[in-house]
Amino acid sequence: MSRLLVRPGETFRGEVTISGAKNSALKLMAASVLAEGRYVLRNVPDIADVGIMGRLLEAMGMSVRRREDAALEIVRGPALVAEAPYELVERMRASTAVLGPLLSAVGEARVALPGGDDFGSRPIDMHLASLEALGATFELSHGMIEGRAGRLVGCEVVLEYPSVGATENLLMAGATAQGTTTVRNAAREPEISDLAAFLNRMGARVLGAGSPTIVIEGVDELRAVEHTVVPDRVEAATFLAALATAGGEVTLRGARADHLDLLIEKMGRMGLRISPEADGIWAMASGRPRPVDVATLPYPGIATDFLPMLVAVMCLADGTSYATENVFAGRFRYVGELARMGAQIRVEGHHLVVDGSARLSGAPVRAVDIRAGAAMVIAALAADGETTIHDAGHIDRGYERFVDKLQGLGADVTRLD
Ligand code: UD1
């Protein structure tokens, strides 16, 4: 298993280019199941999860290759194997994004039911209920969800919670359904708007993405297209949090400040100076961070994916911070790892009480998931001595050239194996 070695280094200086969003790229890849032809996706991050989604598309009979100009080319021929096997779903839950496209494109789908993961149990009941509302039927057999559908028929679906994954499956299934699908209480994340833009380019009629009500007027046919993936707001947030513990000055080239409004406001309260620029975000940090209260919520709230990184910064704040996780129950496994570095964190239900320390102490720790891994690096940048981060492969699932990018800013981070 790969490990990272982090030592406290220089303060940050320079520029880092923000990659395309993992959480959008994976869904655009899944959406390419919808129509035959050749797709070109630009700004797709070169990360392990994109590799897994590529393998899934290949297992379904499509071809996926990284071109010399770094764009991802996907070719979908006439035949499809409508199955997402356990080996791939178990490694990456986002594989369930092919459910809606498969039902729409070929009228059947066999997708392994994802089990629990480091976020606790993550059911897909809302995905299934909303696809059922469009006319699909599901059975669970030997750990596989087996779905069938004739041509899907649009209707009004009210989501019980603005689930990102369920909204995406509905968008992709509704695109070629007969009639109009209206999604109420839809997720509003920028990645949803990116998927809607991609589908519209393919010939779909999706209106209102980015708002709580999305209307999809079904069309008879879609076509393969080219598209550029939206910048990764989670990666941008990660570098802002890293700046908060390392200190210094950075420009996040390509980052979209308008996708990070509340985070920028919170990090400003923590002491960062942040200014949106024409093609990115400039930020500067000096001195100890100030304590804040943060609660995660669906977009435009503070993303659950930002919280581990913000908690790492809170560990070094000049006072007590409060963090509340509202999106995923059980997403606190990283707290025990931060405690190994001397962090003072009390878990109370879905709240954390974080007493900031002037310094953390480097220790061997584990990356329990992608964002938790990034949080370990952020804490380690301001810890005395060396921190070895085990299971760093988790970080590679979601961050493109993370070590190179940090080194480019002056951080002392190396890969051990
Ligand atoms: C996506 C992101 C993930 C991010 C999350 C919330 C990808 C690949 N992953 O995950 O990084 O943290 O959005 O912004 O894009 N739920 C149900 N039943 C369902 C679906 C969801 O109970 O059928 C619950 C989940 O357990 C969770 C909440 O709804 O408590 C939010 O989940 P959801 O928005 O669906 O997140 P994902 O799409 O899985």
Short mmCIF file of C-alpha atoms in Angstrom, two decimals, residues 88-319:
data_model
loop_
_atom_site.label_atom_id
_atom_site.label_comp_id
_atom_site.label_asym_id
_atom_site.label_seq_id
_atom_site.Cartn_x
_atom_site.Cartn_y
_atom_site.Cartn_z
CA LEU A 88 -16.04 -2.53 -9.52
CA VAL A 89 -19.05 -1.27 -7.52
CA GLU A 90 -17.38 -2.40 -4.31
CA ARG A 91 -14.33 -0.30 -5.18
CA MET A 92 -16.32 2.72 -6.28
CA ARG A 93 -19.92 3.41 -5.33
CA ALA A 94 -20.30 5.99 -8.12
CA SER A 95 -20.58 2.92 -10.42
CA THR A 96 -24.30 3.01 -9.52
CA ALA A 97 -24.54 6.03 -11.85
CA VAL A 98 -24.86 3.64 -14.80
CA LEU A 99 -28.23 2.38 -13.54
CA GLY A 100 -30.36 5.16 -15.05
CA PRO A 101 -28.45 5.31 -18.37
CA LEU A 102 -28.58 1.52 -18.84
CA LEU A 103 -32.33 1.34 -18.18
CA SER A 104 -32.89 4.18 -20.58
CA ALA A 105 -30.55 2.92 -23.31
CA VAL A 106 -31.18 -0.85 -23.26
CA GLY A 107 -34.12 -1.37 -20.91
CA GLU A 108 -32.18 -3.50 -18.46
CA ALA A 109 -29.43 -3.15 -15.84
CA ARG A 110 -27.68 -5.48 -13.44
CA VAL A 111 -25.80 -3.45 -10.87
CA ALA A 112 -24.20 -4.88 -7.73
CA LEU A 113 -25.81 -3.46 -4.60
CA PRO A 114 -23.15 -1.33 -2.91
CA GLY A 115 -22.36 -2.36 0.63
CA GLY A 116 -21.31 -0.15 3.52
CA ASP A 117 -18.23 2.01 3.32
CA ASP A 118 -16.26 4.48 5.36
CA PHE A 119 -19.17 6.93 5.28
CA GLY A 120 -21.39 4.39 7.06
CA SER A 121 -24.30 2.79 5.25
CA ARG A 122 -25.10 4.52 1.97
CA PRO A 123 -28.36 3.20 0.59
CA ILE A 124 -29.61 3.71 -2.99
CA ASP A 125 -33.30 3.45 -2.13
CA MET A 126 -34.02 6.92 -3.54
CA HIS A 127 -32.33 6.03 -6.84
CA LEU A 128 -34.51 2.92 -7.13
CA ALA A 129 -37.77 4.59 -6.03
CA SER A 130 -37.36 7.43 -8.50
CA LEU A 131 -36.53 5.11 -11.41
CA GLU A 132 -39.55 3.00 -10.43
CA ALA A 133 -41.68 6.13 -10.68
CA LEU A 134 -40.55 6.35 -14.32
CA GLY A 135 -41.68 2.77 -14.91
CA ALA A 136 -38.64 0.61 -14.09
CA THR A 137 -38.97 -2.48 -11.91
CA PHE A 138 -36.25 -3.89 -9.65
CA GLU A 139 -35.43 -7.16 -7.99
CA LEU A 140 -32.55 -8.00 -5.70
CA SER A 141 -30.97 -11.30 -6.62
CA HIS A 142 -27.65 -12.68 -5.32
CA GLY A 143 -26.43 -9.21 -4.35
CA MET A 144 -27.32 -7.71 -7.73
CA ILE A 145 -30.04 -5.16 -8.35
CA GLU A 146 -31.74 -6.29 -11.54
CA GLY A 147 -33.70 -3.56 -13.26
CA ARG A 148 -36.02 -3.75 -16.26
CA ALA A 149 -37.90 -1.13 -18.17
CA GLY A 150 -39.72 -0.57 -21.43
CA ARG A 151 -39.48 3.02 -22.62
CA LEU A 152 -39.47 5.03 -19.41
CA VAL A 153 -42.35 7.45 -18.92
CA GLY A 154 -41.80 10.89 -17.42
CA CYS A 155 -43.66 11.94 -14.28
CA GLU A 156 -43.19 14.15 -11.23
CA VAL A 157 -40.71 12.83 -8.67
CA VAL A 158 -40.36 14.48 -5.28
CA LEU A 159 -37.07 13.49 -3.68
CA GLU A 160 -37.26 13.01 0.06
CA TYR A 161 -33.77 14.51 0.28
CA PRO A 162 -31.76 16.31 -2.43
CA SER A 163 -29.53 13.31 -3.13
CA VAL A 164 -26.80 14.02 -5.68
CA GLY A 165 -26.70 10.46 -7.02
CA ALA A 166 -30.49 10.05 -7.22
CA THR A 167 -30.88 13.40 -9.02
CA GLU A 168 -28.20 12.37 -11.53
CA ASN A 169 -29.77 8.98 -12.22
CA LEU A 170 -33.12 10.72 -12.78
CA LEU A 171 -31.61 13.25 -15.17
CA MET A 172 -30.00 10.52 -17.24
CA ALA A 173 -33.08 8.28 -17.22
CA GLY A 174 -35.48 11.15 -17.88
CA ALA A 175 -33.51 12.47 -20.86
CA THR A 176 -35.06 9.98 -23.29
CA ALA A 177 -38.22 9.12 -21.32
CA GLN A 178 -41.57 9.66 -22.95
CA GLY A 179 -42.99 13.01 -21.85
CA THR A 180 -41.84 15.30 -19.08
CA THR A 181 -40.04 14.38 -15.87
CA THR A 182 -40.12 16.96 -13.10
CA VAL A 183 -37.68 16.49 -10.22
CA ARG A 184 -38.62 18.40 -7.09
CA ASN A 185 -36.21 18.90 -4.19
CA ALA A 186 -33.42 18.13 -6.67
CA ALA A 187 -29.76 18.39 -5.65
CA ARG A 188 -28.26 21.71 -6.80
CA GLU A 189 -24.53 20.89 -6.84
CA PRO A 190 -22.45 22.39 -9.69
CA GLU A 191 -21.78 18.81 -10.87
CA ILE A 192 -25.55 18.42 -11.48
CA SER A 193 -25.48 21.54 -13.67
CA ASP A 194 -22.46 20.14 -15.52
CA LEU A 195 -24.29 16.87 -16.19
CA ALA A 196 -27.35 18.81 -17.40
CA ALA A 197 -25.14 20.87 -19.72
CA PHE A 198 -23.58 17.67 -21.09
CA LEU A 199 -27.00 16.06 -21.64
CA ASN A 200 -28.31 19.20 -23.33
CA ARG A 201 -25.32 19.19 -25.65
CA MET A 202 -26.25 15.57 -26.46
CA GLY A 203 -29.70 16.77 -27.51
CA ALA A 204 -31.62 16.48 -24.23
CA ARG A 205 -33.91 19.19 -22.87
CA VAL A 206 -33.06 19.69 -19.22
CA LEU A 207 -34.22 22.95 -17.65
CA GLY A 208 -33.60 24.36 -14.20
CA ALA A 209 -30.48 22.38 -13.17
CA GLY A 210 -28.88 24.21 -10.25
CA SER A 211 -32.33 25.00 -8.82
CA PRO A 212 -34.54 22.72 -6.65
CA THR A 213 -36.88 21.98 -9.57
CA ILE A 214 -35.50 20.36 -12.71
CA VAL A 215 -37.74 19.76 -15.69
CA ILE A 216 -36.64 17.20 -18.28
CA GLU A 217 -38.58 17.06 -21.51
CA GLY A 218 -37.85 13.62 -22.92
CA VAL A 219 -36.44 13.40 -26.44
CA ASP A 220 -36.33 10.43 -28.81
CA GLU A 221 -32.62 10.43 -29.46
CA LEU A 222 -29.32 11.62 -28.07
CA ARG A 223 -25.92 11.82 -29.73
CA ALA A 224 -22.28 11.58 -28.62
CA VAL A 225 -20.56 14.94 -28.01
CA GLU A 226 -17.47 16.75 -26.73
CA HIS A 227 -17.49 18.49 -23.36
CA THR A 228 -15.14 20.08 -20.83
CA VAL A 229 -15.58 19.03 -17.18
CA VAL A 230 -16.29 21.72 -14.56
CA PRO A 231 -13.33 22.50 -12.21
CA ASP A 232 -13.15 20.51 -8.98
CA ARG A 233 -14.45 22.62 -6.10
CA VAL A 234 -13.40 19.99 -3.56
CA GLU A 235 -9.82 20.09 -4.80
CA ALA A 236 -9.87 23.90 -4.61
CA ALA A 237 -11.21 23.71 -1.03
CA THR A 238 -8.44 21.23 -0.19
CA PHE A 239 -5.71 23.64 -1.31
CA LEU A 240 -7.34 26.51 0.61
CA ALA A 241 -7.38 24.38 3.77
CA ALA A 242 -3.76 23.34 3.17
CA LEU A 243 -2.84 27.01 2.80
CA ALA A 244 -4.54 27.71 6.13
CA THR A 245 -2.22 25.31 7.97
CA ALA A 246 0.96 25.86 5.92
CA GLY A 247 0.65 29.66 5.62
CA GLY A 248 1.77 31.67 2.58
CA GLU A 249 0.18 32.79 -0.65
CA VAL A 250 -1.30 30.83 -3.57
CA THR A 251 -3.29 31.21 -6.74
CA LEU A 252 -5.69 28.41 -7.58
CA ARG A 253 -5.75 28.60 -11.37
CA GLY A 254 -9.08 27.63 -12.90
CA ALA A 255 -10.97 27.40 -9.58
CA ARG A 256 -14.54 28.72 -9.67
CA ALA A 257 -15.09 31.10 -6.75
CA ASP A 258 -18.83 31.16 -7.52
CA HIS A 259 -18.98 27.43 -6.65
CA LEU A 260 -17.31 28.07 -3.30
CA ASP A 261 -19.21 31.05 -1.89
CA LEU A 262 -19.89 29.77 1.62
CA LEU A 263 -16.55 28.04 1.95
CA ILE A 264 -14.75 31.27 1.00
CA GLU A 265 -16.84 33.10 3.59
CA LYS A 266 -15.99 30.51 6.30
CA MET A 267 -12.30 30.43 5.45
CA GLY A 268 -12.29 34.22 5.51
CA ARG A 269 -13.60 34.01 9.08
CA MET A 270 -10.81 31.54 9.82
CA GLY A 271 -8.33 34.25 8.83
CA LEU A 272 -7.57 33.62 5.16
CA ARG A 273 -7.57 36.53 2.75
CA ILE A 274 -9.28 35.33 -0.43
CA SER A 275 -10.04 37.15 -3.69
CA PRO A 276 -11.72 35.73 -6.74
CA GLU A 277 -9.81 36.48 -9.95
CA ALA A 278 -10.79 36.25 -13.61
CA ASP A 279 -9.48 32.69 -13.94
CA GLY A 280 -9.11 31.46 -10.40
CA ILE A 281 -8.82 32.36 -6.75
CA TRP A 282 -5.99 34.16 -4.96
CA ALA A 283 -5.52 33.46 -1.23
CA MET A 284 -3.11 34.28 1.56
CA ALA A 285 -2.75 32.97 5.13
CA SER A 286 -0.62 34.09 8.04
CA GLY A 287 -0.75 33.34 11.75
CA ARG A 288 -2.96 30.81 13.53
CA PRO A 289 -6.40 30.12 12.11
CA ARG A 290 -9.38 31.47 14.05
CA PRO A 291 -12.05 29.07 15.36
CA VAL A 292 -15.40 28.79 13.52
CA ASP A 293 -18.66 26.87 13.58
CA VAL A 294 -19.41 24.84 10.46
CA ALA A 295 -22.37 22.63 9.55
CA THR A 296 -22.51 20.61 6.33
CA LEU A 297 -25.57 20.80 4.09
CA PRO A 298 -26.45 20.02 0.47
CA TYR A 299 -25.24 22.68 -1.98
CA PRO A 300 -25.09 25.67 -1.68
CA GLY A 301 -24.28 24.72 1.94
CA ILE A 302 -20.81 23.71 3.08
CA ALA A 303 -20.15 20.34 1.39
CA THR A 304 -19.70 17.24 3.51
CA ASP A 305 -16.58 16.59 1.41
CA PHE A 306 -15.01 19.81 2.78
CA LEU A 307 -15.50 18.96 6.44
CA PRO A 308 -12.52 16.64 7.13
CA MET A 309 -10.22 19.31 5.68
CA LEU A 310 -11.85 22.09 7.69
CA VAL A 311 -11.61 20.00 10.86
CA ALA A 312 -7.87 19.57 10.23
CA VAL A 313 -7.57 23.37 10.16
CA MET A 314 -9.74 23.73 13.29
CA CYS A 315 -7.26 21.46 15.13
CA LEU A 316 -4.75 24.32 14.87
CA ALA A 317 -7.14 27.22 15.54
CA ASP A 318 -6.74 29.67 18.34
CA GLY A 319 -9.81 28.47 20.29
#
